[in-house]
PDB file of C-alpha atoms in Angstrom:
ATOM      1  CA  UNK A   1       1.619  -8.265 -10.426  1.00  0.00           C
ATOM      2  CA  UNK A   2       1.197  -8.004 -13.909  1.00  0.00           C
ATOM      3  CA  UNK A   3      -0.954  -9.927 -16.023  1.00  0.00           C
ATOM      4  CA  UNK A   4      -0.347  -9.919 -20.122  1.00  0.00           C
ATOM      5  CA  UNK A   5      -2.979 -11.900 -22.587  1.00  0.00           C
ATOM      6  CA  UNK A   6      -1.823 -12.524 -25.885  1.00  0.00           C
ATOM      7  CA  UNK A   7      -6.295 -11.344 -27.977  1.00  0.00           C
ATOM      8  CA  UNK A   8      -4.074 -13.305 -31.361  1.00  0.00           C
ATOM      9  CA  UNK A   9      -1.990 -16.397 -31.686  1.00  0.00           C
ATOM     10  CA  UNK A  10       1.306 -14.856 -31.052  1.00  0.00           C
ATOM     11  CA  UNK A  11       3.555 -17.486 -32.122  1.00  0.00           C
ATOM     12  CA  UNK A  12       7.261 -16.604 -30.389  1.00  0.00           C
ATOM     13  CA  UNK A  13       9.707 -17.552 -34.328  1.00  0.00           C
ATOM     14  CA  UNK A  14       7.104 -14.101 -35.693  1.00  0.00           C
ATOM     15  CA  UNK A  15       7.964 -11.702 -33.192  1.00  0.00           C
ATOM     16  CA  UNK A  16       5.548  -9.400 -31.822  1.00  0.00           C
ATOM     17  CA  UNK A  17       5.157 -11.379 -28.295  1.00  0.00           C
ATOM     18  CA  UNK A  18       6.788 -10.892 -25.284  1.00  0.00           C
ATOM     19  CA  UNK A  19       9.539 -11.186 -24.094  1.00  0.00           C
ATOM     20  CA  UNK A  20      10.302 -11.351 -20.197  1.00  0.00           C
ATOM     21  CA  UNK A  21      13.488 -12.408 -18.368  1.00  0.00           C
ATOM     22  CA  UNK A  22      12.546 -15.417 -15.742  1.00  0.00           C
ATOM     23  CA  UNK A  23      12.888 -14.237 -12.231  1.00  0.00           C
ATOM     24  CA  UNK A  24      15.009 -10.913 -13.135  1.00  0.00           C
ATOM     25  CA  UNK A  25      13.359  -8.809 -10.430  1.00  0.00           C
ATOM     26  CA  UNK A  26      14.986 -10.874  -7.751  1.00  0.00           C
ATOM     27  CA  UNK A  27      18.059 -10.375  -8.192  1.00  0.00           C
ATOM     28  CA  UNK A  28      20.967  -8.492  -7.762  1.00  0.00           C
ATOM     29  CA  UNK A  29      21.462  -7.049 -10.782  1.00  0.00           C
ATOM     30  CA  UNK A  30      18.062  -5.081 -11.713  1.00  0.00           C
ATOM     31  CA  UNK A  31      18.719  -2.933  -9.448  1.00  0.00           C
ATOM     32  CA  UNK A  32      21.173  -1.613 -11.107  1.00  0.00           C
ATOM     33  CA  UNK A  33      19.691  -1.814 -14.810  1.00  0.00           C
ATOM     34  CA  UNK A  34      16.614  -0.192 -13.506  1.00  0.00           C
ATOM     35  CA  UNK A  35      19.105   2.796 -12.306  1.00  0.00           C
ATOM     36  CA  UNK A  36      20.094   3.139 -16.965  1.00  0.00           C
ATOM     37  CA  UNK A  37      16.369   2.785 -17.828  1.00  0.00           C
ATOM     38  CA  UNK A  38      14.167   5.202 -15.467  1.00  0.00           C
ATOM     39  CA  UNK A  39      14.371   9.032 -16.897  1.00  0.00           C
ATOM     40  CA  UNK A  40      15.786  10.987 -14.249  1.00  0.00           C
ATOM     41  CA  UNK A  41      16.006  14.179 -16.979  1.00  0.00           C
ATOM     42  CA  UNK A  42      12.696  14.292 -18.176  1.00  0.00           C
ATOM     43  CA  UNK A  43      10.802  12.281 -15.127  1.00  0.00           C
ATOM     44  CA  UNK A  44       8.732  10.425 -17.310  1.00  0.00           C
ATOM     45  CA  UNK A  45       9.485   7.262 -15.242  1.00  0.00           C
ATOM     46  CA  UNK A  46      10.810   4.304 -16.789  1.00  0.00           C
ATOM     47  CA  UNK A  47      12.346   3.689 -20.109  1.00  0.00           C
ATOM     48  CA  UNK A  48      12.820   0.640 -20.949  1.00  0.00           C
ATOM     49  CA  UNK A  49      13.047   0.868 -24.671  1.00  0.00           C
ATOM     50  CA  UNK A  50      16.053   2.035 -24.096  1.00  0.00           C
ATOM     51  CA  UNK A  51      17.936   0.049 -22.381  1.00  0.00           C
ATOM     52  CA  UNK A  52      19.953  -1.442 -25.311  1.00  0.00           C
ATOM     53  CA  UNK A  53      21.948   2.687 -25.754  1.00  0.00           C
ATOM     54  CA  UNK A  54      21.907   3.093 -22.010  1.00  0.00           C
ATOM     55  CA  UNK A  55      23.773  -0.256 -20.923  1.00  0.00           C
ATOM     56  CA  UNK A  56      24.821  -2.236 -23.463  1.00  0.00           C
ATOM     57  CA  UNK A  57      25.451  -4.126 -21.287  1.00  0.00           C
ATOM     58  CA  UNK A  58      22.159  -4.683 -19.119  1.00  0.00           C
ATOM     59  CA  UNK A  59      20.859  -5.387 -22.457  1.00  0.00           C
ATOM     60  CA  UNK A  60      23.355  -8.015 -23.583  1.00  0.00           C
ATOM     61  CA  UNK A  61      21.850  -9.405 -19.676  1.00  0.00           C
ATOM     62  CA  UNK A  62      18.298  -8.936 -20.856  1.00  0.00           C
ATOM     63  CA  UNK A  63      18.817 -11.323 -24.279  1.00  0.00           C
ATOM     64  CA  UNK A  64      21.285 -13.869 -22.430  1.00  0.00           C
ATOM     65  CA  UNK A  65      17.716 -14.343 -19.700  1.00  0.00           C
ATOM     66  CA  UNK A  66      15.275 -13.793 -22.277  1.00  0.00           C
ATOM     67  CA  UNK A  67      12.281 -16.422 -22.930  1.00  0.00           C
ATOM     68  CA  UNK A  68       9.494 -15.156 -25.447  1.00  0.00           C
ATOM     69  CA  UNK A  69       6.863 -17.762 -25.422  1.00  0.00           C
ATOM     70  CA  UNK A  70       4.431 -18.840 -28.491  1.00  0.00           C
ATOM     71  CA  UNK A  71       1.315 -17.965 -26.657  1.00  0.00           C
ATOM     72  CA  UNK A  72      -2.736 -18.522 -28.551  1.00  0.00           C
ATOM     73  CA  UNK A  73      -4.878 -16.468 -28.440  1.00  0.00           C
ATOM     74  CA  UNK A  74      -6.581 -16.610 -23.979  1.00  0.00           C
ATOM     75  CA  UNK A  75      -3.010 -17.273 -22.951  1.00  0.00           C
ATOM     76  CA  UNK A  76      -1.376 -15.242 -20.283  1.00  0.00           C
ATOM     77  CA  UNK A  77       1.917 -14.920 -18.030  1.00  0.00           C
ATOM     78  CA  UNK A  78       1.422 -13.901 -14.876  1.00  0.00           C
ATOM     79  CA  UNK A  79       4.590 -11.712 -14.429  1.00  0.00           C
ATOM     80  CA  UNK A  80       5.605 -10.117 -10.518  1.00  0.00           C
ATOM     81  CA  UNK A  81       5.370  -5.798 -11.882  1.00  0.00           C
ATOM     82  CA  UNK A  82       9.496  -5.797 -11.174  1.00  0.00           C
ATOM     83  CA  UNK A  83      10.601  -8.872 -13.347  1.00  0.00           C
ATOM     84  CA  UNK A  84      12.447  -6.799 -17.182  1.00  0.00           C
ATOM     85  CA  UNK A  85      10.634  -8.187 -20.045  1.00  0.00           C
ATOM     86  CA  UNK A  86       9.452  -5.942 -23.158  1.00  0.00           C
ATOM     87  CA  UNK A  87       7.949  -6.805 -26.331  1.00  0.00           C
ATOM     88  CA  UNK A  88      10.347  -8.682 -28.954  1.00  0.00           C
ATOM     89  CA  UNK A  89      10.133  -6.849 -32.197  1.00  0.00           C
ATOM     90  CA  UNK A  90       8.164  -8.249 -35.511  1.00  0.00           C
ATOM     91  CA  UNK A  91      10.468 -10.897 -36.928  1.00  0.00           C
ATOM     92  CA  UNK A  92       6.980 -11.874 -39.919  1.00  0.00           C
ATOM     93  CA  UNK A  93       4.782  -9.712 -41.433  1.00  0.00           C
ATOM     94  CA  UNK A  94       2.327 -11.061 -39.298  1.00  0.00           C
ATOM     95  CA  UNK A  95      -0.862 -10.016 -41.793  1.00  0.00           C
ATOM     96  CA  UNK A  96      -2.699  -7.757 -39.488  1.00  0.00           C
ATOM     97  CA  UNK A  97      -3.681  -6.114 -36.038  1.00  0.00           C
ATOM     98  CA  UNK A  98      -2.224  -8.815 -32.695  1.00  0.00           C
ATOM     99  CA  UNK A  99      -3.743  -8.072 -30.464  1.00  0.00           C
ATOM    100  CA  UNK A 100      -3.639  -8.412 -26.508  1.00  0.00           C
ATOM    101  CA  UNK A 101      -4.529  -6.768 -23.864  1.00  0.00           C
ATOM    102  CA  UNK A 102      -2.020  -5.489 -20.268  1.00  0.00           C
ATOM    103  CA  UNK A 103      -3.575  -5.388 -17.001  1.00  0.00           C
ATOM    104  CA  UNK A 104      -1.620  -3.906 -14.265  1.00  0.00           C
ATOM    105  CA  UNK A 105      -1.733  -4.845 -10.165  1.00  0.00           C
ATOM    106  CA  UNK A 106      -0.406  -1.848  -8.850  1.00  0.00           C
ATOM    107  CA  UNK A 107      -1.247  -0.060  -5.538  1.00  0.00           C
ATOM    108  CA  UNK A 108      -3.506   3.140  -5.924  1.00  0.00           C
ATOM    109  CA  UNK A 109      -0.376   5.573  -4.901  1.00  0.00           C
ATOM    110  CA  UNK A 110       1.519   4.499  -7.724  1.00  0.00           C
ATOM    111  CA  UNK A 111       2.594   7.260  -9.814  1.00  0.00           C
ATOM    112  CA  UNK A 112       1.435   8.125 -13.189  1.00  0.00           C
ATOM    113  CA  UNK A 113       4.355   8.783 -15.726  1.00  0.00           C
ATOM    114  CA  UNK A 114       4.074  10.541 -18.813  1.00  0.00           C
ATOM    115  CA  UNK A 115       5.692   7.413 -21.100  1.00  0.00           C
ATOM    116  CA  UNK A 116       3.093   8.211 -24.013  1.00  0.00           C
ATOM    117  CA  UNK A 117       0.699   4.764 -22.648  1.00  0.00           C
ATOM    118  CA  UNK A 118      -0.958   6.535 -19.979  1.00  0.00           C
ATOM    119  CA  UNK A 119      -4.019   7.122 -20.767  1.00  0.00           C
ATOM    120  CA  UNK A 120      -4.918   9.359 -18.203  1.00  0.00           C
ATOM    121  CA  UNK A 121      -2.200  11.833 -18.822  1.00  0.00           C
ATOM    122  CA  UNK A 122      -1.839  11.560 -22.820  1.00  0.00           C
ATOM    123  CA  UNK A 123      -6.128  13.240 -22.734  1.00  0.00           C
ATOM    124  CA  UNK A 124      -5.213  15.739 -19.486  1.00  0.00           C
ATOM    125  CA  UNK A 125      -7.225  14.401 -17.653  1.00  0.00           C
ATOM    126  CA  UNK A 126      -8.440  17.545 -15.340  1.00  0.00           C
ATOM    127  CA  UNK A 127      -6.441  17.638 -11.829  1.00  0.00           C
ATOM    128  CA  UNK A 128      -3.980  14.804 -13.532  1.00  0.00           C
ATOM    129  CA  UNK A 129      -0.448  14.729 -15.267  1.00  0.00           C
ATOM    130  CA  UNK A 130       2.863  13.987 -14.614  1.00  0.00           C
ATOM    131  CA  UNK A 131       3.424  12.421 -11.649  1.00  0.00           C
ATOM    132  CA  UNK A 132      -0.477  11.758 -10.407  1.00  0.00           C
ATOM    133  CA  UNK A 133      -1.645   9.210  -7.971  1.00  0.00           C
ATOM    134  CA  UNK A 134      -3.609   6.503 -10.256  1.00  0.00           C
ATOM    135  CA  UNK A 135      -5.907   6.568  -7.425  1.00  0.00           C
ATOM    136  CA  UNK A 136      -6.246  10.848  -8.271  1.00  0.00           C
ATOM    137  CA  UNK A 137      -7.223   8.858 -11.944  1.00  0.00           C
ATOM    138  CA  UNK A 138     -10.539   7.796 -11.746  1.00  0.00           C
ATOM    139  CA  UNK A 139     -12.421   5.086 -13.602  1.00  0.00           C
ATOM    140  CA  UNK A 140      -8.888   5.161 -16.259  1.00  0.00           C
ATOM    141  CA  UNK A 141      -7.538   2.820 -13.953  1.00  0.00           C
ATOM    142  CA  UNK A 142     -10.759   1.789 -12.028  1.00  0.00           C
ATOM    143  CA  UNK A 143     -10.347  -0.377  -8.534  1.00  0.00           C
ATOM    144  CA  UNK A 144     -10.846  -4.189  -8.457  1.00  0.00           C
ATOM    145  CA  UNK A 145      -9.766  -4.507  -5.249  1.00  0.00           C
ATOM    146  CA  UNK A 146     -11.515  -5.361  -2.098  1.00  0.00           C
ATOM    147  CA  UNK A 147     -14.391  -4.271  -4.743  1.00  0.00           C
ATOM    148  CA  UNK A 148     -15.022  -2.474  -7.808  1.00  0.00           C
ATOM    149  CA  UNK A 149     -16.408   1.326  -6.941  1.00  0.00           C
ATOM    150  CA  UNK A 150     -20.566   1.346  -9.002  1.00  0.00           C
ATOM    151  CA  UNK A 151     -19.182   4.833 -10.735  1.00  0.00           C
ATOM    152  CA  UNK A 152     -16.286   3.703 -12.048  1.00  0.00           C
ATOM    153  CA  UNK A 153     -17.830   0.545 -13.324  1.00  0.00           C
ATOM    154  CA  UNK A 154     -20.790   2.898 -14.894  1.00  0.00           C
ATOM    155  CA  UNK A 155     -17.774   5.263 -16.195  1.00  0.00           C
ATOM    156  CA  UNK A 156     -16.811   2.812 -18.342  1.00  0.00           C
ATOM    157  CA  UNK A 157     -20.041   1.439 -19.690  1.00  0.00           C
ATOM    158  CA  UNK A 158     -20.469   4.797 -20.597  1.00  0.00           C
ATOM    159  CA  UNK A 159     -17.260   5.254 -21.906  1.00  0.00           C
ATOM    160  CA  UNK A 160     -15.548   8.844 -21.450  1.00  0.00           C
ATOM    161  CA  UNK A 161     -16.501  12.309 -22.454  1.00  0.00           C
ATOM    162  CA  UNK A 162     -17.630  11.454 -26.824  1.00  0.00           C
ATOM    163  CA  UNK A 163     -14.126   8.795 -27.222  1.00  0.00           C
ATOM    164  CA  UNK A 164     -15.108   5.080 -26.209  1.00  0.00           C
ATOM    165  CA  UNK A 165     -12.656   4.154 -23.093  1.00  0.00           C
ATOM    166  CA  UNK A 166      -9.638   1.496 -23.944  1.00  0.00           C
ATOM    167  CA  UNK A 167     -11.095  -0.747 -21.220  1.00  0.00           C
ATOM    168  CA  UNK A 168     -14.376  -1.042 -22.784  1.00  0.00           C
ATOM    169  CA  UNK A 169     -12.934  -2.046 -25.928  1.00  0.00           C
ATOM    170  CA  UNK A 170     -11.067  -4.109 -24.260  1.00  0.00           C
ATOM    171  CA  UNK A 171     -14.084  -5.469 -22.516  1.00  0.00           C
ATOM    172  CA  UNK A 172     -15.192  -5.913 -25.597  1.00  0.00           C
ATOM    173  CA  UNK A 173     -11.909  -7.542 -28.080  1.00  0.00           C
ATOM    174  CA  UNK A 174     -11.556 -10.335 -24.457  1.00  0.00           C
ATOM    175  CA  UNK A 175     -15.788 -10.675 -24.677  1.00  0.00           C
ATOM    176  CA  UNK A 176     -15.634 -11.174 -28.833  1.00  0.00           C
ATOM    177  CA  UNK A 177     -12.303 -13.887 -28.636  1.00  0.00           C
ATOM    178  CA  UNK A 178     -14.348 -15.754 -25.671  1.00  0.00           C
ATOM    179  CA  UNK A 179     -11.449 -15.100 -23.348  1.00  0.00           C
ATOM    180  CA  UNK A 180     -13.811 -13.649 -20.516  1.00  0.00           C
TER     181      UNK A 180
END
């Protein structure tokens, strides 16, 4: 499951929010469209941003079924991880950064891909590389169920290396905005 939380107001007409195709995880056409966004050439994992280029038909299908909600600070969208979704392009200058937080609940056997978004891969954490299991990345992807791990909680409080961790920054933002 994915949980996408708005930390800033995001009117749909402004853009920048989350476009979701409800129920697409269970549609027969979804398997075909996933093949188009799969990046088998360099093993970087799904390339959803390339759907329009790789399959105009799948892109058109997404455009027909997508829903973009008006989001207020603290609103959340919960979706199946196989549901087609993407960030909606900005239509209006927002006058500042729009903050959002995404949480993914996945099995520890999930593989990390060098998509440019995976912190442990970007930061070259020792022993973590393209294709590593999530469980090999330690505190970068902390265990949340059935219980959290003490060493991961401590690492999150300290931050990683000399840089603050993304998780700690997000936690502070969530606290600041009263979301948690």
